[in-house]
Short mmCIF file of C-alpha atoms and ligand atoms in Angstrom, two decimals:
data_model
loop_
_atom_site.label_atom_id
_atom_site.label_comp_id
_atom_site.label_asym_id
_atom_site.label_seq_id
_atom_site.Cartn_x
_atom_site.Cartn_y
_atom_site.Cartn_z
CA UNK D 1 -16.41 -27.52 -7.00
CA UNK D 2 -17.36 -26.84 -3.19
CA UNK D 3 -15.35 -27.17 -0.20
CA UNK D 4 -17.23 -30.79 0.26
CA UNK D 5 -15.70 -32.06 -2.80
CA UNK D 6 -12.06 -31.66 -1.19
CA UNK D 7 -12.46 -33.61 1.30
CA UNK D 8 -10.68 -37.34 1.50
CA UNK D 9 -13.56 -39.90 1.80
CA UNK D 10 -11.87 -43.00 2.51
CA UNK D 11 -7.82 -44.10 3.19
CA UNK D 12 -5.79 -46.40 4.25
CA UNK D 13 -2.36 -45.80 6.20
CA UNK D 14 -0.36 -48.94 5.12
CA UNK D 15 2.71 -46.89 4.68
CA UNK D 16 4.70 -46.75 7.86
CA UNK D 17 7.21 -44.24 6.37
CA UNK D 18 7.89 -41.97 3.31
CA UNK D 19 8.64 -38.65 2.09
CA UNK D 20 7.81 -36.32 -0.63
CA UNK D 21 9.60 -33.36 -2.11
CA UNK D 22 8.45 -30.19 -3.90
CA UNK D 23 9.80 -26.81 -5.38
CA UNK D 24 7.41 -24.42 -5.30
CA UNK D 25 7.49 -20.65 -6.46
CA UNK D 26 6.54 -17.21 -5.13
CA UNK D 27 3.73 -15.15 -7.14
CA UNK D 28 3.43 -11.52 -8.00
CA UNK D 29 0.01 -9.92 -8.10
CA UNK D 30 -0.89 -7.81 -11.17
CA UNK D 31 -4.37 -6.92 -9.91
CA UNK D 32 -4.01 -7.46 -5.65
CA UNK D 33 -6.39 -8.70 -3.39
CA UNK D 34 -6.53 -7.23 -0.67
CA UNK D 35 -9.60 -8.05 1.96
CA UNK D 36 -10.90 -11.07 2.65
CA UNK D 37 -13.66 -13.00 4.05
CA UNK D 38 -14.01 -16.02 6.74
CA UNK D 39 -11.91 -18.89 5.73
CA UNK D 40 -9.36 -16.87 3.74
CA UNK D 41 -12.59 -16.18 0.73
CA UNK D 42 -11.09 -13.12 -1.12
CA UNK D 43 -13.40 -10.20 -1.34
CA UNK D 44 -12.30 -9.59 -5.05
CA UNK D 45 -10.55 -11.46 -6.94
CA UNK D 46 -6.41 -11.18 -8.14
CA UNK D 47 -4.63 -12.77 -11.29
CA UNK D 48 -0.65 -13.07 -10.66
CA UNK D 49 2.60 -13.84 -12.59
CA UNK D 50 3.85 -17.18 -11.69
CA UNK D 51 7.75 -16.63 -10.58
CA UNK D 52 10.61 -18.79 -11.36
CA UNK D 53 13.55 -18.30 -9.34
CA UNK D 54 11.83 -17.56 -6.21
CA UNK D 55 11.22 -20.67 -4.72
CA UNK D 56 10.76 -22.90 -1.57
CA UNK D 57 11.99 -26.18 -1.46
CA UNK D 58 10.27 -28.54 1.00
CA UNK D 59 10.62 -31.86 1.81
CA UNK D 60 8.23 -33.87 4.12
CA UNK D 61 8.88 -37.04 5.68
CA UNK D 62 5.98 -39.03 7.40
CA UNK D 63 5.98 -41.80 9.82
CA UNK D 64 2.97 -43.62 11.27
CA UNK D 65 1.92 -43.36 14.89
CA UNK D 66 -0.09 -44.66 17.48
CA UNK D 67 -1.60 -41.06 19.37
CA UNK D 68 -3.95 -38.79 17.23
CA UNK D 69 -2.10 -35.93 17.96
CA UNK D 70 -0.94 -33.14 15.38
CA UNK D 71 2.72 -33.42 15.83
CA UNK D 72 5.56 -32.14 13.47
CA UNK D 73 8.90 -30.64 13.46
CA UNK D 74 10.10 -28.06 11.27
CA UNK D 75 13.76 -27.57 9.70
CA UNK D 76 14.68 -24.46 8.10
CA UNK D 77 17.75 -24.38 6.14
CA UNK D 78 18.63 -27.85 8.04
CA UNK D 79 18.26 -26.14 11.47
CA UNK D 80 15.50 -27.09 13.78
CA UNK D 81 13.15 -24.50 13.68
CA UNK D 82 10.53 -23.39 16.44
CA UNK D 83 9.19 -19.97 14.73
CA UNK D 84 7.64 -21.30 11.93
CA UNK D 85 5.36 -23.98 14.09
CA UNK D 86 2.50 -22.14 15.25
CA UNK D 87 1.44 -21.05 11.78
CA UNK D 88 1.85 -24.68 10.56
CA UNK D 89 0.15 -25.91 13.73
CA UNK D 90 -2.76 -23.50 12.65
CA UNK D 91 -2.41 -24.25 9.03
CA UNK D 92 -2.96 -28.27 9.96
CA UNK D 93 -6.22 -28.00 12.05
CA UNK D 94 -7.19 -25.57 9.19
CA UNK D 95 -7.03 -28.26 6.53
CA UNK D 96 -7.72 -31.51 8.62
CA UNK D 97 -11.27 -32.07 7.85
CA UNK D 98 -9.77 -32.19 4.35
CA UNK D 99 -6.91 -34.38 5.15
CA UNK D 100 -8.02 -36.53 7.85
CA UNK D 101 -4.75 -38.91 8.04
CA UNK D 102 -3.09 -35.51 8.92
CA UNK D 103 -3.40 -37.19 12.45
CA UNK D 104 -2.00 -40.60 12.17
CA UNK D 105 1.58 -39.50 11.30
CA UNK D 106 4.33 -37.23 12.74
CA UNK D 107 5.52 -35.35 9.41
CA UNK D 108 9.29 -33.69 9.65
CA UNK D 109 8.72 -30.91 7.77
CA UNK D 110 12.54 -29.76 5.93
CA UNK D 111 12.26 -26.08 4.38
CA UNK D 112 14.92 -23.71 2.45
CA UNK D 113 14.33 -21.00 0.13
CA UNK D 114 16.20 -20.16 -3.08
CA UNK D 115 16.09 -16.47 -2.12
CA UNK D 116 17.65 -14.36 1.25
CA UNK D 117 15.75 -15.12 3.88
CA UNK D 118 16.16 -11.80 5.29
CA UNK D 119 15.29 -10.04 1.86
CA UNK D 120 12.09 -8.95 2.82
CA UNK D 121 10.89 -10.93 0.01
CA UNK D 122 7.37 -12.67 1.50
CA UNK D 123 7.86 -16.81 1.88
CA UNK D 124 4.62 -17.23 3.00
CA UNK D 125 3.22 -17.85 -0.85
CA UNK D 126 5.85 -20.27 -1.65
CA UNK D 127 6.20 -21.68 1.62
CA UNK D 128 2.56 -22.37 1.74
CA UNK D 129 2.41 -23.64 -1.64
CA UNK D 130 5.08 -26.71 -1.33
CA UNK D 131 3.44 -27.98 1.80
CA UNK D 132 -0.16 -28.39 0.65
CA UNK D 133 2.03 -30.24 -2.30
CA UNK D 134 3.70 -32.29 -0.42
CA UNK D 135 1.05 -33.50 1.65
CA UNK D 136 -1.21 -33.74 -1.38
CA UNK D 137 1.27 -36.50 -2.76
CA UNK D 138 0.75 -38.19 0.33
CA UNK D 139 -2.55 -37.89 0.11
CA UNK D 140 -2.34 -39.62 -3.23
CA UNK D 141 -0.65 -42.38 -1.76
CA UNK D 142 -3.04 -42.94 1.07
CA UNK D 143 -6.75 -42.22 -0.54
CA UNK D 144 -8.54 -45.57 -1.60
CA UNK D 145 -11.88 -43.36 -3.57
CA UNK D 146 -11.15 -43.84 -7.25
CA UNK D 147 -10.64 -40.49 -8.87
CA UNK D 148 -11.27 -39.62 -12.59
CA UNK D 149 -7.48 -39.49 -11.90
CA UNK D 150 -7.02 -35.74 -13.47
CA UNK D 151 -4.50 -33.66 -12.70
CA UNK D 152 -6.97 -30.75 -11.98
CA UNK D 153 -8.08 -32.23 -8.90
CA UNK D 154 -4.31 -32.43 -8.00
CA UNK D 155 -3.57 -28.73 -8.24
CA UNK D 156 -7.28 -27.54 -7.23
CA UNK D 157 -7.18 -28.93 -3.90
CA UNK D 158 -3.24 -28.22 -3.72
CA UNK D 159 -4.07 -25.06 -4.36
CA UNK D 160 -7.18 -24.71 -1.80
CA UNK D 161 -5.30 -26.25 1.04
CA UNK D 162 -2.66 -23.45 0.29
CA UNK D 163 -5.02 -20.66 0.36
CA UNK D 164 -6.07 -21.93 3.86
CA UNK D 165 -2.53 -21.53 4.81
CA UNK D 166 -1.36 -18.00 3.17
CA UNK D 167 -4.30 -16.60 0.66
CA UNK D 168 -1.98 -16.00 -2.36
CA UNK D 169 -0.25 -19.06 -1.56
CA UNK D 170 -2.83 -20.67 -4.01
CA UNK D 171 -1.93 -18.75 -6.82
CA UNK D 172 1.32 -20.42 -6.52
CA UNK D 173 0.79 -24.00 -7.99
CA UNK D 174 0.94 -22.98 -11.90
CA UNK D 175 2.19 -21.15 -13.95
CA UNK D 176 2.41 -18.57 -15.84
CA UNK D 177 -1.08 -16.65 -15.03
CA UNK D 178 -3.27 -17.54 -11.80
CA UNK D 179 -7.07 -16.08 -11.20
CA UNK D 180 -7.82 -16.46 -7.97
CA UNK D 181 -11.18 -15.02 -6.88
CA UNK D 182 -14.75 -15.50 -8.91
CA UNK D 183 -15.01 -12.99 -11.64
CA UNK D 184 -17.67 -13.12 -14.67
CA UNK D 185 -14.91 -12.69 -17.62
CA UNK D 186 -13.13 -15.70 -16.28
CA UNK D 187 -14.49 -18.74 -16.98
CA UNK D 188 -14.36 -21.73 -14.18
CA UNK D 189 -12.62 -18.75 -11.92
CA UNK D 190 -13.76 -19.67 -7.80
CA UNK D 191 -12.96 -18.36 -4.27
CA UNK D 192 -11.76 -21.95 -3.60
CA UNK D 193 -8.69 -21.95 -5.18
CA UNK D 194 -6.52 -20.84 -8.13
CA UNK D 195 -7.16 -21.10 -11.72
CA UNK D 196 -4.57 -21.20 -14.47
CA UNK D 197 -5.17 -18.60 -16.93
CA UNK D 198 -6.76 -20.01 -19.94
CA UNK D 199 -7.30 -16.64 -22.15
CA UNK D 200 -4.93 -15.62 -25.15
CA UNK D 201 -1.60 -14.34 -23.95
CA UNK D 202 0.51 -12.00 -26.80
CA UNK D 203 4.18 -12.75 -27.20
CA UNK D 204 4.93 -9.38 -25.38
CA UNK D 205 4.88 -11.51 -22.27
CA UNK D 206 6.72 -14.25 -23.15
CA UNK D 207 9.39 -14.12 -20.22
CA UNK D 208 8.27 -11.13 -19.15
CA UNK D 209 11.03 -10.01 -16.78
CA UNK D 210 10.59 -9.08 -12.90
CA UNK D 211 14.08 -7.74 -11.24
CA UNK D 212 12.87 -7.56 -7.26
CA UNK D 213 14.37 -4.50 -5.70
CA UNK D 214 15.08 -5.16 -1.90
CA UNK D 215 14.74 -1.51 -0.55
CA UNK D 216 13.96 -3.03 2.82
CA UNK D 217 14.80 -6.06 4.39
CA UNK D 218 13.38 -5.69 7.82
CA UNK D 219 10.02 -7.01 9.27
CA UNK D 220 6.75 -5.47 7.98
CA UNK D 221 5.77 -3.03 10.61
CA UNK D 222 2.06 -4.23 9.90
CA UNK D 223 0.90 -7.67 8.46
CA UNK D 224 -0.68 -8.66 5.77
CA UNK D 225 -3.25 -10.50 8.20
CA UNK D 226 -3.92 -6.99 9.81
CA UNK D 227 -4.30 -5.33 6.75
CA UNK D 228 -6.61 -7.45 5.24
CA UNK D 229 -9.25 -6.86 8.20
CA UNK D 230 -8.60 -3.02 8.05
CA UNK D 231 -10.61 -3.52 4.98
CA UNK D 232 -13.97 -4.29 7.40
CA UNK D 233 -15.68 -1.45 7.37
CA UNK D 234 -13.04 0.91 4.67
CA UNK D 235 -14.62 3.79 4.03
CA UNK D 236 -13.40 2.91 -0.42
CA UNK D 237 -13.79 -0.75 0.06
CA UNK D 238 -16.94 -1.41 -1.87
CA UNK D 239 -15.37 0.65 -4.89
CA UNK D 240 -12.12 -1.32 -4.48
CA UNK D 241 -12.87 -4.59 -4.72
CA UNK D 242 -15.51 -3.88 -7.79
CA UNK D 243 -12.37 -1.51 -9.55
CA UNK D 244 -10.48 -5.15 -9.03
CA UNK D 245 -13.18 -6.89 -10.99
CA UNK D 246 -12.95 -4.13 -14.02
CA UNK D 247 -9.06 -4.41 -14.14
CA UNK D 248 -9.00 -8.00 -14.33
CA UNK D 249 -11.70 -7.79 -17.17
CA UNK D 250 -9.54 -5.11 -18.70
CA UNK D 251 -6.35 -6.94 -18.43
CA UNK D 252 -7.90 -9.70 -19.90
CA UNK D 253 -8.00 -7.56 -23.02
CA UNK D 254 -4.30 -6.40 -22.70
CA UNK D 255 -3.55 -9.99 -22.10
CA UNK D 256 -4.45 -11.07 -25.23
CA UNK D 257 -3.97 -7.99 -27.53
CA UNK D 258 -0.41 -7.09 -26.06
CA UNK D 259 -0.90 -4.09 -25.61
CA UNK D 260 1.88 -2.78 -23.28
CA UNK D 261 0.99 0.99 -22.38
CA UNK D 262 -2.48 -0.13 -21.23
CA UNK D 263 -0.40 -2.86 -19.06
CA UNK D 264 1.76 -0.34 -17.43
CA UNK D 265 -1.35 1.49 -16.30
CA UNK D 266 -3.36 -1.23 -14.70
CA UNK D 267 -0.30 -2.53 -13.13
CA UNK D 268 0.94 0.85 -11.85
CA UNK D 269 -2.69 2.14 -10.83
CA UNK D 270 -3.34 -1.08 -8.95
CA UNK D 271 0.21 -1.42 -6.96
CA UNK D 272 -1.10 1.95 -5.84
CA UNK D 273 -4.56 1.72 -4.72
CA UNK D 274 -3.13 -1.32 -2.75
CA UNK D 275 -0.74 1.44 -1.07
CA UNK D 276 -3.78 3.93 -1.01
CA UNK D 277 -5.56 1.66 0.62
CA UNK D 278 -2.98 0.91 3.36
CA UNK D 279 -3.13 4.94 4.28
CA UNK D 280 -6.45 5.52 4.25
CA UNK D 281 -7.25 2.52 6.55
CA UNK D 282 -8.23 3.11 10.46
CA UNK D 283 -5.37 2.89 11.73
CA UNK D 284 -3.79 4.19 8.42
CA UNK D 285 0.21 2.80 8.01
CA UNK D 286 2.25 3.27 5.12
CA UNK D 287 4.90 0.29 4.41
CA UNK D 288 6.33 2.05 1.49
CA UNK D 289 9.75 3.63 2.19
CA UNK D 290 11.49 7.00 0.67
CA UNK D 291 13.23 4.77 -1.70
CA UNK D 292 10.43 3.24 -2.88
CA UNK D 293 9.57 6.78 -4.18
CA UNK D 294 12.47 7.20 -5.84
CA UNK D 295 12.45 4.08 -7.36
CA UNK D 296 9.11 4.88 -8.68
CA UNK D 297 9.69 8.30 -10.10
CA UNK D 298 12.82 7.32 -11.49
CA UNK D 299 11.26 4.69 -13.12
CA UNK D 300 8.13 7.37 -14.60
CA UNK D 301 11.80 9.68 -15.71
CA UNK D 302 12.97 6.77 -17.76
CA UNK D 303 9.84 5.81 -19.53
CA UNK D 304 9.04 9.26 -20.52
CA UNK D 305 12.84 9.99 -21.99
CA UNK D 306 12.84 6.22 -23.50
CA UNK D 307 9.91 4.38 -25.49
CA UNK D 308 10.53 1.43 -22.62
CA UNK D 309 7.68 -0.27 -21.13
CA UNK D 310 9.10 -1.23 -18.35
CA UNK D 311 6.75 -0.79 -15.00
CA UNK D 312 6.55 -1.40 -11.13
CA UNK D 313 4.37 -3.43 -8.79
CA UNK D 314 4.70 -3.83 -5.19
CA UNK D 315 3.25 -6.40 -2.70
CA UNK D 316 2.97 -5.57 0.99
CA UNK D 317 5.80 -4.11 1.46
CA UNK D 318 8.77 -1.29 0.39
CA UNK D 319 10.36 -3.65 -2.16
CA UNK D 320 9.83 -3.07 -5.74
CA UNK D 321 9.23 -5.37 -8.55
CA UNK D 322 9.94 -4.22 -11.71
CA UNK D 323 8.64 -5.43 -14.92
CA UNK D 324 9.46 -5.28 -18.52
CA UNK D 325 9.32 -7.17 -21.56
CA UNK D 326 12.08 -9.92 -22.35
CA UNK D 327 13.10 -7.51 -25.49
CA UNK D 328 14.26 -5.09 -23.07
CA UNK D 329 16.25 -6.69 -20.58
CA UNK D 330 19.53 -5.36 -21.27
CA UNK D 331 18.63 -1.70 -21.62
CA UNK D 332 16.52 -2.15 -18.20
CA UNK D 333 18.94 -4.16 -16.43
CA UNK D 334 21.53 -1.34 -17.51
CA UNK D 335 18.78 1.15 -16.07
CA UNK D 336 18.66 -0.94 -12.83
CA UNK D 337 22.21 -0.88 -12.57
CA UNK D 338 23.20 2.66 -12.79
CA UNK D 339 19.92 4.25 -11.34
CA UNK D 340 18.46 1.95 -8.87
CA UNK D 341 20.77 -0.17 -7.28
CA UNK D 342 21.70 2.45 -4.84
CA UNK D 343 18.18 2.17 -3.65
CA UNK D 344 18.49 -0.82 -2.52
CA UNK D 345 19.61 -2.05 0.51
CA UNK D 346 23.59 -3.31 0.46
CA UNK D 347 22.58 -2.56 -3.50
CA UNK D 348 20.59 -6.10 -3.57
CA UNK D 349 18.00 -7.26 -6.12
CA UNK D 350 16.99 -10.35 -7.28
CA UNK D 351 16.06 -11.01 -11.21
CA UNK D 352 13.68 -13.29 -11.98
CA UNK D 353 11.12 -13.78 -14.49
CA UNK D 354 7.70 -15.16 -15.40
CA UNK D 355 7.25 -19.03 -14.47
CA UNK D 356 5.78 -22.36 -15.06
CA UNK D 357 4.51 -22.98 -11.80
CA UNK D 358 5.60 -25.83 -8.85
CA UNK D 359 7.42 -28.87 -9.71
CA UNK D 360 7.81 -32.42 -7.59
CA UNK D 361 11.68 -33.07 -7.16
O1 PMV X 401 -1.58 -13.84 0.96
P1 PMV X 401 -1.46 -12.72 1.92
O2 PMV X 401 -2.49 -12.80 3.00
O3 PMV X 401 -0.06 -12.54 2.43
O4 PMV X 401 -1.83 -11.35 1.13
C1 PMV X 401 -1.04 -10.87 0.10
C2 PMV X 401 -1.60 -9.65 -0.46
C3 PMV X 401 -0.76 -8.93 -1.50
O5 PMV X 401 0.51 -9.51 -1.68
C4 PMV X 401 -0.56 -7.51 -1.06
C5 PMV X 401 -1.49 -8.89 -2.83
C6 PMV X 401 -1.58 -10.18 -3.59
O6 PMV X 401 -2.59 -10.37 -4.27
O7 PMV X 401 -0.63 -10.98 -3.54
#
């Protein structure tokens, strides 16, 4: 597949009105990427846990017009919402010469999520993910081309107009593994878009469990768009992004044989070159926060005093994901309860687990 093959050769605009709805879920990196090219191209490539409680809901109503202006309005959580409209605004002139009827209708765009919106927790990856959706089912309703009417091409470009919008936005589609990023031990992986994970996954993750501590609600001090460029010129880039394509290769392995302790360390190691890469950037800025450091070394105190597997991730930010095997989710959440809660801001996690991926409502 190449970018050319995603764009809509022929449609017609007999509908005058319509709307579409989606749920769509957030993801949570295992191996991060973290750098990117023009055109949101990942400079290595990331495999995440589809979530399934995390979710945006989006519903998009289009109406035919006469201009061939963009225009939209967005609604979030049924209020009319001006904050959100330049990134859509850049998101549609992104993705037009792949959607060229994105010009013939005025869309009202209606958001919520299932989750706080002040929890810190990042919306852009499920947010992302149920508009390219929604406009792909009217897409589907529009385009004239015959298609070898596949599902794949469904989800592939849903999943490449997503990227353009938020990068890990296109590892939000399916469920329960996403590749995103070309890498030789994964078969049909690309740059273009996500790929469901097709290798052998052990029982151990079945469900796998991920309670989402909210240490800190507040804005990001630095984006993830700023971020990503610090890694131009990073003194440890090159070795990053080629230790990304060893841990995905590796995890692979752990994938498929279950092996837990070797999980924990890839999982760990990479949350924290992610950080590590954050401080050593020019400017260097750290987003985790003293509780984050708790969290962790509580979390190393329990596993050495227990035979638990459980383990930590984080994504941008000073909230913590932890995550353990379905077997264990009383003696973790117990864990949670009396040691980490207090962590947390106003004592407030989320618990969620390993998903199927987005679903049409
Ligand atoms: O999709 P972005 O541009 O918000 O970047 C997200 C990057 C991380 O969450 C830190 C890692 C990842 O792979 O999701």
């Amino acid at each position: 597949m190449t970018a050319q093959d995603f764009i809509l050769k022929s449609y017609h605009t007999n509908f005058e009105t319509g709307s579409v709805k989606w749920a769509s879920p957030s993801n949570i990196a295992l191996v991060k990427y973290w750098g990117k090219k023009k055109d949101q191209i990942p400079e290595n490539p990331s495999i995440s846990f589809t979530l399934s409680n995390c979710k945006t809901i989006t519903e998009v109503t289009y109406t035919k017009k006469e201009d061939k202006e963009f225009s939209f309005d967005v609604y979030f959580e049924g209020e009319k919402n001006e904050a959100f409209k330049p990134k859509i605004q850049t998101f549609f002139e992104r993705i037009e010469t792949y959607m060229p009827f994105l010009r013939d209708y005025h869309f009202k765009i209606d958001t919520s999520n299932t989750f706080p919106h002040s929890s810190g927790i990042a919306s852009s990856a499920s947010g992302m993910s149920a508009i390219a959706l929604c406009l792909m089912s009217i897409e589907d309703k529009l385009n004239t081309v015959e298609r070898s009417s596949d599902i794949n091409y469904f989800n592939q470009k849903a999943s490449f107009l997503a990227r353009l919008g938020s990068g890990s936005a296109c590892r939000s589609i399916e469920g329960e593994l996403v590749v995103w990023g070309e890498n030789e031990s994964i078969a049909d992986s690309s740059d273009l878009f996500g790929v469901k994970f097709e290798g052998d996954v052990h029982s151990n993750f079945k469900n796998y469990q991920d309670t989402i501590l909210l240490v800190d609600k507040g804005e990001k001090q630095v984006s993830s768009t700023v971020g990503h460029q610090l890694m131009y010129g990073h003194p440890f880039a090159q070795e990053r992004f080629k230790q990304a394509h060893d841990n995905l290769a590796n995890l692979k392995t752990i994938l498929a044989s279950g092996n837990l302790n070797e999980f924990v360390k890839i999982v760990e190691s990479e949350a924290l070159t992610l950080h590590a890469m954050m401080m050593t950037s020019m400017p260097y800025f750290i987003l985790m926060k003293p509780n984050t450091l708790e969290i962790i070394n509580k979390i190393w105190a329990f596993r050495a005093k227990t035979d638990s597997k459980v383990c930590f991730t984080l994504d941008a930010g000073a909230n913590v994901h932890v995550l353990y095997p379905e077997s264990e989710t009383e003696i973790v959440l117990e864990f949670i309860k009396n040691e980490l809660v207090s962590y947390c801001q106003n004592e407030h996690y989320i618990c969620d687990q390993i998903g199927l991926g987005a679903n049409q409502i």
